[in-house]
PDB file of C-alpha atoms and ligand atoms in Angstrom:
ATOM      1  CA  UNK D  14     -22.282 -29.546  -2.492  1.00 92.00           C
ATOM      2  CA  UNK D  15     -25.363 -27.403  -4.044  1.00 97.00           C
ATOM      3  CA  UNK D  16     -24.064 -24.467  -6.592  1.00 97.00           C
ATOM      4  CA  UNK D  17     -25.963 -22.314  -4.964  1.00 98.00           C
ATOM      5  CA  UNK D  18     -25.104 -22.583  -1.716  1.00 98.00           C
ATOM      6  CA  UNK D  19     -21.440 -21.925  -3.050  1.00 98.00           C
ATOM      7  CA  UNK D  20     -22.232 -18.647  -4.355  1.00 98.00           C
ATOM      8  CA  UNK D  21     -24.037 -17.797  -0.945  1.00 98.00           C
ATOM      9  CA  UNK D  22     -20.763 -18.603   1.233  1.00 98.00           C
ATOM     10  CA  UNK D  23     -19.139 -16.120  -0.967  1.00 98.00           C
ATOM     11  CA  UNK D  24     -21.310 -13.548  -1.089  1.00 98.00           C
ATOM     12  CA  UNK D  25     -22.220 -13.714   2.535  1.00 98.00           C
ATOM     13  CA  UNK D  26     -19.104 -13.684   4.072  1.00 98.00           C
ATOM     14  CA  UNK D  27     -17.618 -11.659   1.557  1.00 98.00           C
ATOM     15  CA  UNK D  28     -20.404  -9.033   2.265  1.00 98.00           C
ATOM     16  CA  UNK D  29     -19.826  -9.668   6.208  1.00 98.00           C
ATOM     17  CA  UNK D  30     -16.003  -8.549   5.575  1.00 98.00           C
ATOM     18  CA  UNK D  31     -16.849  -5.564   3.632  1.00 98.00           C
ATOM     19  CA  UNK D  32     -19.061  -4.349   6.341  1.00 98.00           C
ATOM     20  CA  UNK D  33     -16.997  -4.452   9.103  1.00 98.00           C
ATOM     21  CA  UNK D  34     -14.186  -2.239   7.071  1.00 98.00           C
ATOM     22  CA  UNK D  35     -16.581   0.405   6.376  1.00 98.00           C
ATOM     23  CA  UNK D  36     -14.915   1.898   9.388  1.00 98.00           C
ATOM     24  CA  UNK D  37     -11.259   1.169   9.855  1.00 98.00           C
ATOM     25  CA  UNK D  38      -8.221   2.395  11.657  1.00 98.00           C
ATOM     26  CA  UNK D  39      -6.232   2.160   8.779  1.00 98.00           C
ATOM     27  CA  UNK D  40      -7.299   2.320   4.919  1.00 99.00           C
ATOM     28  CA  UNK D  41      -4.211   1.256   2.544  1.00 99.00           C
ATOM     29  CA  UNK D  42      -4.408   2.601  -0.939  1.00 99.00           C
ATOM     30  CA  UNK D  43      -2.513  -0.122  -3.072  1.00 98.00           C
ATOM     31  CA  UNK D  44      -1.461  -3.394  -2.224  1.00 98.00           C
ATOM     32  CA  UNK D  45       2.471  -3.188  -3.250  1.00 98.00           C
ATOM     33  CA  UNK D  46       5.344  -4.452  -1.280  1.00 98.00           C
ATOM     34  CA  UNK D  47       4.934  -0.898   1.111  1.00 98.00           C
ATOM     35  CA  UNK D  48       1.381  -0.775   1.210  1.00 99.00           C
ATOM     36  CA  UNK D  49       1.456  -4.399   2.316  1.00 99.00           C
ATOM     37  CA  UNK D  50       4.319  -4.125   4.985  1.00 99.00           C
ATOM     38  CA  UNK D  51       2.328  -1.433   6.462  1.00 99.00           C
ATOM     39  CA  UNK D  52      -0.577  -3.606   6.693  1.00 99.00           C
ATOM     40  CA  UNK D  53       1.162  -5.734   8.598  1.00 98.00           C
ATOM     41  CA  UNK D  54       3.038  -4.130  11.163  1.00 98.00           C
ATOM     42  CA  UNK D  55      -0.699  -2.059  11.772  1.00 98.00           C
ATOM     43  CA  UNK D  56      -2.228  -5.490  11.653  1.00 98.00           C
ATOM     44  CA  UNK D  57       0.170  -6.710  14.410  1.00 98.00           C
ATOM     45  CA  UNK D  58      -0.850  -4.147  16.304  1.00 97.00           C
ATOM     46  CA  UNK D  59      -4.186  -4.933  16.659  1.00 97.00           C
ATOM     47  CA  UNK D  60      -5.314  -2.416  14.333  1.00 98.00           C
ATOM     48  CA  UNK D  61      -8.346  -2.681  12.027  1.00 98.00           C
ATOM     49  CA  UNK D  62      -7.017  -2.470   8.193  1.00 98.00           C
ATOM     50  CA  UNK D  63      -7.921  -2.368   4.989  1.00 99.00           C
ATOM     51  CA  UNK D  64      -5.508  -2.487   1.890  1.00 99.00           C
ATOM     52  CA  UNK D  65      -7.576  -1.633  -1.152  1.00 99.00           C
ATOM     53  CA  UNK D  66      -6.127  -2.712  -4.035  1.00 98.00           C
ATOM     54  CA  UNK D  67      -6.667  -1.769  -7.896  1.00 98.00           C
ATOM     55  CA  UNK D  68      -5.570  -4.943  -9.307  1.00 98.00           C
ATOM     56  CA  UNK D  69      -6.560  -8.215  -9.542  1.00 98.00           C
ATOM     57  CA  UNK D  70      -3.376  -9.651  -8.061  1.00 97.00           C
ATOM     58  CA  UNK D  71      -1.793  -7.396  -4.694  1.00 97.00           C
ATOM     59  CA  UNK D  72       1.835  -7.022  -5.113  1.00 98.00           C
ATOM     60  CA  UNK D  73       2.197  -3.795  -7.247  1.00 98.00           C
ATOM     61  CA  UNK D  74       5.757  -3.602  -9.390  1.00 98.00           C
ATOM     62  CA  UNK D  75       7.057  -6.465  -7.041  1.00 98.00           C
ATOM     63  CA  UNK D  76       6.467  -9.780  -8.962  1.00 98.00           C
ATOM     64  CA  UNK D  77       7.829  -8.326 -12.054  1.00 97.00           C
ATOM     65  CA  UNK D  78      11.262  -8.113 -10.431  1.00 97.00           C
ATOM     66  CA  UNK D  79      13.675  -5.535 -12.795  1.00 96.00           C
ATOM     67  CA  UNK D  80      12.505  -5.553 -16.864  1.00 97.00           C
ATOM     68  CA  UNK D  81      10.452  -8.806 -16.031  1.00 97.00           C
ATOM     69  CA  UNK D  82      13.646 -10.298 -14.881  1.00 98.00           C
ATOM     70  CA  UNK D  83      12.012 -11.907 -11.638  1.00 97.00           C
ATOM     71  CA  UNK D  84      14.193 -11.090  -9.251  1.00 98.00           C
ATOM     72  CA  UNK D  85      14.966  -8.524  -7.052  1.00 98.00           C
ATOM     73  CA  UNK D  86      17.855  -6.069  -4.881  1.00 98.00           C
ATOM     74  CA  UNK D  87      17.429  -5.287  -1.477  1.00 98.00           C
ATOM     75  CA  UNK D  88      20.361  -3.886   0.650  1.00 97.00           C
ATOM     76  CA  UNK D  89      21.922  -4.727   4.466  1.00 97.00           C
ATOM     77  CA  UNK D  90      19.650  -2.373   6.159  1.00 97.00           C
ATOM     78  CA  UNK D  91      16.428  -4.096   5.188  1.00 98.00           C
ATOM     79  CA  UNK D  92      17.703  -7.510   5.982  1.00 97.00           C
ATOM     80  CA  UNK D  93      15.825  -7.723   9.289  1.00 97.00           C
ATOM     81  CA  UNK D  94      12.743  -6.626   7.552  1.00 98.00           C
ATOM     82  CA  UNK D  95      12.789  -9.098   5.079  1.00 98.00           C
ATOM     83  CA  UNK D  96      13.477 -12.006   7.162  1.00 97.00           C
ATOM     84  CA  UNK D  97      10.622 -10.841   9.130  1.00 98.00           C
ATOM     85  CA  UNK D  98       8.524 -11.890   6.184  1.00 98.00           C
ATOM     86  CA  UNK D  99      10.553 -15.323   5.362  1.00 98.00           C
ATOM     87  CA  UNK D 100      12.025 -13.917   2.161  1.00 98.00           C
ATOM     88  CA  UNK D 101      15.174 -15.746   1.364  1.00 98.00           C
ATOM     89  CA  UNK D 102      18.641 -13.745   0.634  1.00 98.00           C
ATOM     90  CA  UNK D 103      21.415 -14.869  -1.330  1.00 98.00           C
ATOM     91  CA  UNK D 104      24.459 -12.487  -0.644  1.00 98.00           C
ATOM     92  CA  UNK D 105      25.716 -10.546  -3.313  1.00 98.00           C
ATOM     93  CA  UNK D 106      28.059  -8.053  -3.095  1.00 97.00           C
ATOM     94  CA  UNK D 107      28.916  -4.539  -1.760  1.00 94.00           C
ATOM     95  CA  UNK D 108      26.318  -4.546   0.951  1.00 94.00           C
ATOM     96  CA  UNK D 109      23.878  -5.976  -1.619  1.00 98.00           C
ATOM     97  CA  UNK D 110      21.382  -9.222  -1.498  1.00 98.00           C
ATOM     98  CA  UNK D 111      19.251 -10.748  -4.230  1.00 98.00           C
ATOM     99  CA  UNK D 112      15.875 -12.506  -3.494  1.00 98.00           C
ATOM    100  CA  UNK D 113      13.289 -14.284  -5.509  1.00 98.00           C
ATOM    101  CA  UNK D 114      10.402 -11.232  -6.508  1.00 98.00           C
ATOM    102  CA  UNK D 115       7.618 -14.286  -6.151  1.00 98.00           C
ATOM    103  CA  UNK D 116       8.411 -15.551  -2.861  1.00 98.00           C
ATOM    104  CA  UNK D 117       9.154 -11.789  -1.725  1.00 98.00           C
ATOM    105  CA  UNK D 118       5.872 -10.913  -2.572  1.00 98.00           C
ATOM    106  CA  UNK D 119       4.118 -14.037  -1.786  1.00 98.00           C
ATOM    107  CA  UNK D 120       5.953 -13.824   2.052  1.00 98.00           C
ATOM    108  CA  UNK D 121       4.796 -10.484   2.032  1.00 98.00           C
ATOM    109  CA  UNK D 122       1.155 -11.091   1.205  1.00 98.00           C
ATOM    110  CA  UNK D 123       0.514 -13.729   3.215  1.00 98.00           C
ATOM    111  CA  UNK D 124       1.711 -12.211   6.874  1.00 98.00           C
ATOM    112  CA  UNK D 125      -0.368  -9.438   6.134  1.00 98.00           C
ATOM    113  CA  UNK D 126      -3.585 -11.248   5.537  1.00 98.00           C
ATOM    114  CA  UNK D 127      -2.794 -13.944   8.543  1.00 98.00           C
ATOM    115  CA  UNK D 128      -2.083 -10.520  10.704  1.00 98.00           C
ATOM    116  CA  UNK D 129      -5.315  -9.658  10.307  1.00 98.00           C
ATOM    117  CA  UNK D 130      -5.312  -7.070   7.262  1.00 98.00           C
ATOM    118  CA  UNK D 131      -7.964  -7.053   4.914  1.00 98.00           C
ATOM    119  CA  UNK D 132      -7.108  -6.481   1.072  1.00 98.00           C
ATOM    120  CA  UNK D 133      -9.732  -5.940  -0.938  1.00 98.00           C
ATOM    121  CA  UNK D 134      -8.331  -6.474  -4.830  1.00 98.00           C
ATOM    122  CA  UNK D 135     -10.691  -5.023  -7.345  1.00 98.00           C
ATOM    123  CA  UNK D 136     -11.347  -1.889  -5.935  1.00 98.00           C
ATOM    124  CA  UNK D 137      -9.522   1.435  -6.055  1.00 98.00           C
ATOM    125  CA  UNK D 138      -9.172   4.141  -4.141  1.00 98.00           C
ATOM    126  CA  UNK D 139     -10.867   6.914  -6.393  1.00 98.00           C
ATOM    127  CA  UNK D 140     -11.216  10.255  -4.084  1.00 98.00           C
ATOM    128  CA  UNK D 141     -10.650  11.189   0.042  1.00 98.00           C
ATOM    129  CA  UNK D 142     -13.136  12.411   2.730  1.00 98.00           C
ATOM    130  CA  UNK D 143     -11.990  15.605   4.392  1.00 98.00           C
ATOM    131  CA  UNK D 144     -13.740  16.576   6.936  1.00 98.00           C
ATOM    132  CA  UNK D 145     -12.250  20.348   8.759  1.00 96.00           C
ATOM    133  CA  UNK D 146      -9.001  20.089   7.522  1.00 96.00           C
ATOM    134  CA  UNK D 147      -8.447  15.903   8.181  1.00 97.00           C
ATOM    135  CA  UNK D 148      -8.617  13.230   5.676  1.00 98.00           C
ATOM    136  CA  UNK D 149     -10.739  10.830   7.170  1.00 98.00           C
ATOM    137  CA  UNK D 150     -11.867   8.058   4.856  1.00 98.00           C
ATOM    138  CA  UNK D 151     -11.814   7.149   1.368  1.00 99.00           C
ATOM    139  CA  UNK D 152     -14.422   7.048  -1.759  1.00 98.00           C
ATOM    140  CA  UNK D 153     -13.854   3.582  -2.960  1.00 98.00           C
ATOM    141  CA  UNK D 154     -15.520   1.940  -6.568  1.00 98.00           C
ATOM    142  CA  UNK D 155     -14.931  -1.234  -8.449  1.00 98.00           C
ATOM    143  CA  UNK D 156     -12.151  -1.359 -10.417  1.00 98.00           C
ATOM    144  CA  UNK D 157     -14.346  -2.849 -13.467  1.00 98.00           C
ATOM    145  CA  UNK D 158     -16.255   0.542 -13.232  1.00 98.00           C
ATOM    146  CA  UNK D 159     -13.384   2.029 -13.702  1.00 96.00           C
ATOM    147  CA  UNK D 160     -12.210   0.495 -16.379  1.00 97.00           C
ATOM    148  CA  UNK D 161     -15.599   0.348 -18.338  1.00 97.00           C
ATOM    149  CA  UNK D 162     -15.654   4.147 -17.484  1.00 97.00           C
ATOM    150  CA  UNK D 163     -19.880   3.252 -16.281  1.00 98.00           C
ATOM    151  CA  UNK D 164     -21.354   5.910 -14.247  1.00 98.00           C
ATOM    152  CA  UNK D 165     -21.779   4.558 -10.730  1.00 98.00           C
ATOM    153  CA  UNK D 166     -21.262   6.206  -7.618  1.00 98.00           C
ATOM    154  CA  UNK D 167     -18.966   4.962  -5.370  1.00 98.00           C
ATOM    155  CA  UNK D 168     -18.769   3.899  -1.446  1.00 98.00           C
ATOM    156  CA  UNK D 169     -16.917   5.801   1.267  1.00 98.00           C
ATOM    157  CA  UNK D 170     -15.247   3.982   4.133  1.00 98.00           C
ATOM    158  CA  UNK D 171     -14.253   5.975   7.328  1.00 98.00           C
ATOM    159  CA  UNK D 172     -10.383   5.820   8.420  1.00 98.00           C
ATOM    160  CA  UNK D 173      -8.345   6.680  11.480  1.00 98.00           C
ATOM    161  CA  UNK D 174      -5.748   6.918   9.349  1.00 98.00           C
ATOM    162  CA  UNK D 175      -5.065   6.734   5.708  1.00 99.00           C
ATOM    163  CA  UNK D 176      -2.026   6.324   3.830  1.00 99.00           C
ATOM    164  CA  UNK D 177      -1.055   6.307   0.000  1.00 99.00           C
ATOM    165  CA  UNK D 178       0.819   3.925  -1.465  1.00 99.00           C
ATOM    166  CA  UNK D 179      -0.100   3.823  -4.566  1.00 98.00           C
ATOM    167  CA  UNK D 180       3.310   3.882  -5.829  1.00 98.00           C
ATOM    168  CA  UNK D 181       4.907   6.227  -8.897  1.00 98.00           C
ATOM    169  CA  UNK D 182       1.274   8.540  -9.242  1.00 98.00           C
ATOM    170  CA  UNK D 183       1.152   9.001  -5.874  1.00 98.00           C
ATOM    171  CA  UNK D 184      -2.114   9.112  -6.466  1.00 98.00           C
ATOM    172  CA  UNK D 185      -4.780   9.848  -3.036  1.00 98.00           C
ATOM    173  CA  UNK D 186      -1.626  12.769  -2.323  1.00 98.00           C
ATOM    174  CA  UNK D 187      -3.138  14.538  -5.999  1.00 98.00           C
ATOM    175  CA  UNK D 188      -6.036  13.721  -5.338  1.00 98.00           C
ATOM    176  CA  UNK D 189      -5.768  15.659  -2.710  1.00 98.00           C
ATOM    177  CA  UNK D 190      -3.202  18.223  -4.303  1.00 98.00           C
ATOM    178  CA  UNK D 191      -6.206  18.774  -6.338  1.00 97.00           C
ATOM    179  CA  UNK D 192      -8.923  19.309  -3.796  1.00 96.00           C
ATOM    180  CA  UNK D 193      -7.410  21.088  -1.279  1.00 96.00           C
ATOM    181  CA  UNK D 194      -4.256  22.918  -2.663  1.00 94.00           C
ATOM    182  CA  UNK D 195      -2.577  23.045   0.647  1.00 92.00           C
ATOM    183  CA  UNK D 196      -0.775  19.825  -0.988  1.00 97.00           C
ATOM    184  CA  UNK D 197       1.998  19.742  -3.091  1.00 97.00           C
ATOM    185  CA  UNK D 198       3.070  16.910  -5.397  1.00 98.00           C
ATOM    186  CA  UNK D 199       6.823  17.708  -7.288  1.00 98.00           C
ATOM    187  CA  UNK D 200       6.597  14.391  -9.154  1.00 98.00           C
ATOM    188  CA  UNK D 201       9.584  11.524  -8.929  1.00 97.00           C
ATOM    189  CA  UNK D 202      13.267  12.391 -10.449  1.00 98.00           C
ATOM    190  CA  UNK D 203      15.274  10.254 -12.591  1.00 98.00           C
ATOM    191  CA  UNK D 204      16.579   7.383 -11.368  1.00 98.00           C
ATOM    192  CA  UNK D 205      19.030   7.768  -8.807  1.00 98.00           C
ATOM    193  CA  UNK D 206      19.011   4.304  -6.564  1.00 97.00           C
ATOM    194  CA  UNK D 207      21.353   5.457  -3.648  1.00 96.00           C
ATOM    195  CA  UNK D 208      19.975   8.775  -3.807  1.00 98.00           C
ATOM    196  CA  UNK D 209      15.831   7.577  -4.056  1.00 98.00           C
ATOM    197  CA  UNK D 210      16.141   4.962  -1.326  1.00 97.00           C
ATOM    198  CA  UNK D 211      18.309   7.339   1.037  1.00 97.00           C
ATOM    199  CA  UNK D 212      15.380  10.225   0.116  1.00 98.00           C
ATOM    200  CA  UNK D 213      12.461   7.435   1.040  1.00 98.00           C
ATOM    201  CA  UNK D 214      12.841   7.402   4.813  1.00 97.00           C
ATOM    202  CA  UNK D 215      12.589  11.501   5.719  1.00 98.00           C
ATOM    203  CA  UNK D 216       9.888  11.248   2.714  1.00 98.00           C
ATOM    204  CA  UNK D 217       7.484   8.530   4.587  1.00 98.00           C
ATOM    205  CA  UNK D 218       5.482  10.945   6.615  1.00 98.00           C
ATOM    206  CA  UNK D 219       1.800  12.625   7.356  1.00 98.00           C
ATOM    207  CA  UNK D 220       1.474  14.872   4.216  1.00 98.00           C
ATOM    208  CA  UNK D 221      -1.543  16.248   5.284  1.00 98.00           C
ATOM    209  CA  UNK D 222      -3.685  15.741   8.188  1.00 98.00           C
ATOM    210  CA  UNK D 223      -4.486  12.002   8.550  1.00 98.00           C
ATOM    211  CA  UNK D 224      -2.675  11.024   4.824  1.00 98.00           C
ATOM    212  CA  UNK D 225       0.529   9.674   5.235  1.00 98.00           C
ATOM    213  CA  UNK D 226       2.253   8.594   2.108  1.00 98.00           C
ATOM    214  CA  UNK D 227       4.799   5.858   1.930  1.00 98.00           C
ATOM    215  CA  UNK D 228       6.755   3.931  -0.674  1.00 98.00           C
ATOM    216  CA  UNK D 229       7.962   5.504  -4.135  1.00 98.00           C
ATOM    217  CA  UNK D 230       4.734   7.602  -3.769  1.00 98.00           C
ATOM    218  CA  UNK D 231       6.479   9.394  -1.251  1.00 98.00           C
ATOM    219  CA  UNK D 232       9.119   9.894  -3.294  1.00 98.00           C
ATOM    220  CA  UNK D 233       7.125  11.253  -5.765  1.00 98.00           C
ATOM    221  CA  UNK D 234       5.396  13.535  -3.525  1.00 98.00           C
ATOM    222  CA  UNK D 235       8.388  14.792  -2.587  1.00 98.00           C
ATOM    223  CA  UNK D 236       9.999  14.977  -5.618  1.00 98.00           C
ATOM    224  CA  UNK D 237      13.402  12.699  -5.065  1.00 98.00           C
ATOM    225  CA  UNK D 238      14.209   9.824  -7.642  1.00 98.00           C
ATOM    226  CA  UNK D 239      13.324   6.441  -8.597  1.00 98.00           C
ATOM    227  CA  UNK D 240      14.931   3.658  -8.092  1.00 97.00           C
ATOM    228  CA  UNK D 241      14.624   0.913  -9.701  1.00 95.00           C
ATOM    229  CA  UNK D 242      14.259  -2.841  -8.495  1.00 95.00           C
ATOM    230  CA  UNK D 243      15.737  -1.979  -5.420  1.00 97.00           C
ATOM    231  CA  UNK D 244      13.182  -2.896  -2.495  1.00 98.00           C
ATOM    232  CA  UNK D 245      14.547  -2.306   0.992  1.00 98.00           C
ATOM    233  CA  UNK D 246      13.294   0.695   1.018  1.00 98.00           C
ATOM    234  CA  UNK D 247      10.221   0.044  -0.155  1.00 98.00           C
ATOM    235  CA  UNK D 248       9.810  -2.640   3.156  1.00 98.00           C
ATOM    236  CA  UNK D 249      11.464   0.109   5.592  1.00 98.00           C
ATOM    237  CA  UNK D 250       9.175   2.999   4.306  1.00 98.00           C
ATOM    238  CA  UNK D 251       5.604   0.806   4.662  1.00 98.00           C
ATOM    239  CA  UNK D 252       7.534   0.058   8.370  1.00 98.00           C
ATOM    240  CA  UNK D 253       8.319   3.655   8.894  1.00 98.00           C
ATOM    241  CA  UNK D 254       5.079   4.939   7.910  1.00 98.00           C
ATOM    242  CA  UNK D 255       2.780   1.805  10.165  1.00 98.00           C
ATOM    243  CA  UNK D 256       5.078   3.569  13.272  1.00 98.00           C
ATOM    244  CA  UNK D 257       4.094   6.885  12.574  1.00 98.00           C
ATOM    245  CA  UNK D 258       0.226   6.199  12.062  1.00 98.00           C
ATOM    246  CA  UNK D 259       0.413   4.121  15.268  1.00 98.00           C
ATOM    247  CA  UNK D 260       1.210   7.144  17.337  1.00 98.00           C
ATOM    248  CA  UNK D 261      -1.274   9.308  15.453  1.00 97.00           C
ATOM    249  CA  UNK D 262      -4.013   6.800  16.266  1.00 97.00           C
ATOM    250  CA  UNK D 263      -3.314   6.840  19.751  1.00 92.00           C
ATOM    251  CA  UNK D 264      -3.036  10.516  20.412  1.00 80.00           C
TER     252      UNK D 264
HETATM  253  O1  48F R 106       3.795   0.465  -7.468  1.00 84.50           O
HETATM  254  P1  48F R 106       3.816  -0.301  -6.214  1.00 84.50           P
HETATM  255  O2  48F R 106       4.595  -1.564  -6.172  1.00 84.50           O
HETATM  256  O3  48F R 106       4.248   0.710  -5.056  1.00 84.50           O
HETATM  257  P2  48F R 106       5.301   0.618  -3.856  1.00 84.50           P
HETATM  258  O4  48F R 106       4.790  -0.254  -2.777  1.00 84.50           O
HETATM  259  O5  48F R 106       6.567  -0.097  -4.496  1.00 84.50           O
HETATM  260  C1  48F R 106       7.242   0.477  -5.581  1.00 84.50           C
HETATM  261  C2  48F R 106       7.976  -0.609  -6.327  1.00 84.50           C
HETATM  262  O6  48F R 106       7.118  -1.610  -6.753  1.00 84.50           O
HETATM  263  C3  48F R 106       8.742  -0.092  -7.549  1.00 84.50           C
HETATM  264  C4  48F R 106       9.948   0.632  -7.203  1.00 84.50           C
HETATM  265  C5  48F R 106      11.053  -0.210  -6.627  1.00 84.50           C
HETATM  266  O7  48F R 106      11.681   0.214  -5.627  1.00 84.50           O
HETATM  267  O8  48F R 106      10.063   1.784  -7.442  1.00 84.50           O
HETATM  268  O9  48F R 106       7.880   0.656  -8.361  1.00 84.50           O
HETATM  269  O10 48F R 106       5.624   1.999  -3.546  1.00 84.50           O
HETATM  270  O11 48F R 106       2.326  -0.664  -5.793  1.00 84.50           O
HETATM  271  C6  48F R 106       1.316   0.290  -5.817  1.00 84.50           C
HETATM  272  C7  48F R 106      -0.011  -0.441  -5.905  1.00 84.50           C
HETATM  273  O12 48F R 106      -1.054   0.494  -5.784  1.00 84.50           O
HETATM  274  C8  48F R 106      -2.095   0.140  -6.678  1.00 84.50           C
HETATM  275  C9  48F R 106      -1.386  -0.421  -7.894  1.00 84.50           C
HETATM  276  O13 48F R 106      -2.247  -1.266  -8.621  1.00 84.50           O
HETATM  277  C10 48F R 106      -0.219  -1.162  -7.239  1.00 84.50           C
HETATM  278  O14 48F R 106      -0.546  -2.509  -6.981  1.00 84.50           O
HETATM  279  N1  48F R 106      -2.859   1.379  -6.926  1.00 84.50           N
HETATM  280  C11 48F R 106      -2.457   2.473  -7.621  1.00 84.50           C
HETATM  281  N2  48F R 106      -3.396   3.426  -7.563  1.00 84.50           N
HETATM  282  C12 48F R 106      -4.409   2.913  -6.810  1.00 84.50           C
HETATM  283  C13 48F R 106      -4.073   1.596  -6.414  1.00 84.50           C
HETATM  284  C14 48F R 106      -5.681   3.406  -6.376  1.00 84.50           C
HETATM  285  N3  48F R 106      -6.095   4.643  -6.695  1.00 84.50           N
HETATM  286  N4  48F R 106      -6.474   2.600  -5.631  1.00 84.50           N
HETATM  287  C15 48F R 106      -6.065   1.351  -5.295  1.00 84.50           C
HETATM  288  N5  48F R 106      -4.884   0.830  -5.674  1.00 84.50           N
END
């Protein structure tokens, strides 16, 4: 059991994964509860993907439950959805069901990764490759670059299909607001939890050739509300959203 022969398993394998995402069918920016549930149902299918997560821990504003109270909502219509992922619900009331934001998260996590998805935490999604009109990779960097603001270049991986979910910035849809200005991003509304989970499923779409956006950063894109630690729609949008880059992939 040699040190150094530690640190070479890890590199070399880690390596070995990193170069076989260079070109994926789907690149995930952020690892939150839709980012994740995408990953999955692509990862299901068969599909190449990589989730690309800023953090150190995937899971986005999931573990935290409501205020750090560790729990969270989810409503009748996600029920199937959850189960899928082994997440336990206690009935509440009115339509409602509570669930623990750990094993939530943790259920979620895990069938993604043992589907096949590949989420790379420490590394953020910093810019898009467009190429005639298509988004068709992403510029990726180390989130410690990031965060020491050093000046290193990043990596670009090529994508089928890439989709933001990077959750209240919405943030690859300004990047390519920015870049492209055939993009607009209103920004997320109050909160308004009937209103922004009804608003999330007509908002989980292709925003611009090859970017879908799904999770509140459709919302945001589209201007409708937050909502709060509500979550079924947050599992029914990265659903929603692995459906519609499916058929994209295969046209
Ligand atoms: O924020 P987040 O959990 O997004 P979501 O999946 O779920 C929203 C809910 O958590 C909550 C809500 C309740 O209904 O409104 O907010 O839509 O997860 C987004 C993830 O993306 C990461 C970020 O660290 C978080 O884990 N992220 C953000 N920007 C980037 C990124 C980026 N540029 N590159 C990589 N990861």
């Amino acid at each position: 059991m040699e040190e150094h022969i530690i640190s070479k398993a890890i590199i070399e394998t880690y390596t070995e994964q990193l170069i076989s995402h260079l070109d994926v069918d789907a690149a995930i920016a952020g690892g939150g509860p839709s980012g994740l549930v995408c990953a999955y149902y692509l990862a299901c299918r068969g599909l190449k993907v990589a989730v690309f997560e800023r953090h150190l821990k995937p899971g986005g504003g999931m573990p935290a439950g409501g205020m750090m109270f560790n729990n969270i909502v989810l409503q009748d219509e996600a029920r199937s959805v959850a189960e899928e992922f082994g997440i336990t619900l206690k009935e509440y009331s009115g339509g409602l069901y509570t669930a623990d934001a750990v094993e939530a998260i943790s259920g979620i996590t895990f069938k993604a990764v043992k589907a096949g998805a590949k989420v790379f935490n420490l590394i953020g999604v910093e810019d898009v490759v467009i190429r005639e009109g298509r988004v068709t990779g992403v510029v990726v960097n180390w989130s410690a670059v990031d965060i020491a603001k050093l000046h290193v270049d990043p990596l670009a991986v090529r994508a089928g299909t890439v989709l933001d979910a990077t959750g209240h910035d919405s943030e690859v849809c300004r990047i390519v607001e920015k870049k492209t200005g055939s993009l607009k991003v209103a920004g997320e509304k109050s909160m308004w939890a009937e209103k922004g989970e009804k608003a999330l499923d007509e908002n989980t779409r292709e925003v611009y050739p090859g970017l879908f956006v799904c999770g509140m950063a459709a919302n945001a894109v589209a201007g409708s509300p937050r909502m709060g630690a509500i979550f079924g729609g947050m599992l029914l949008s990265g659903k929603k959203a692995a459906g519609l880059m499916l058929k994209k992939l295969r046209r």
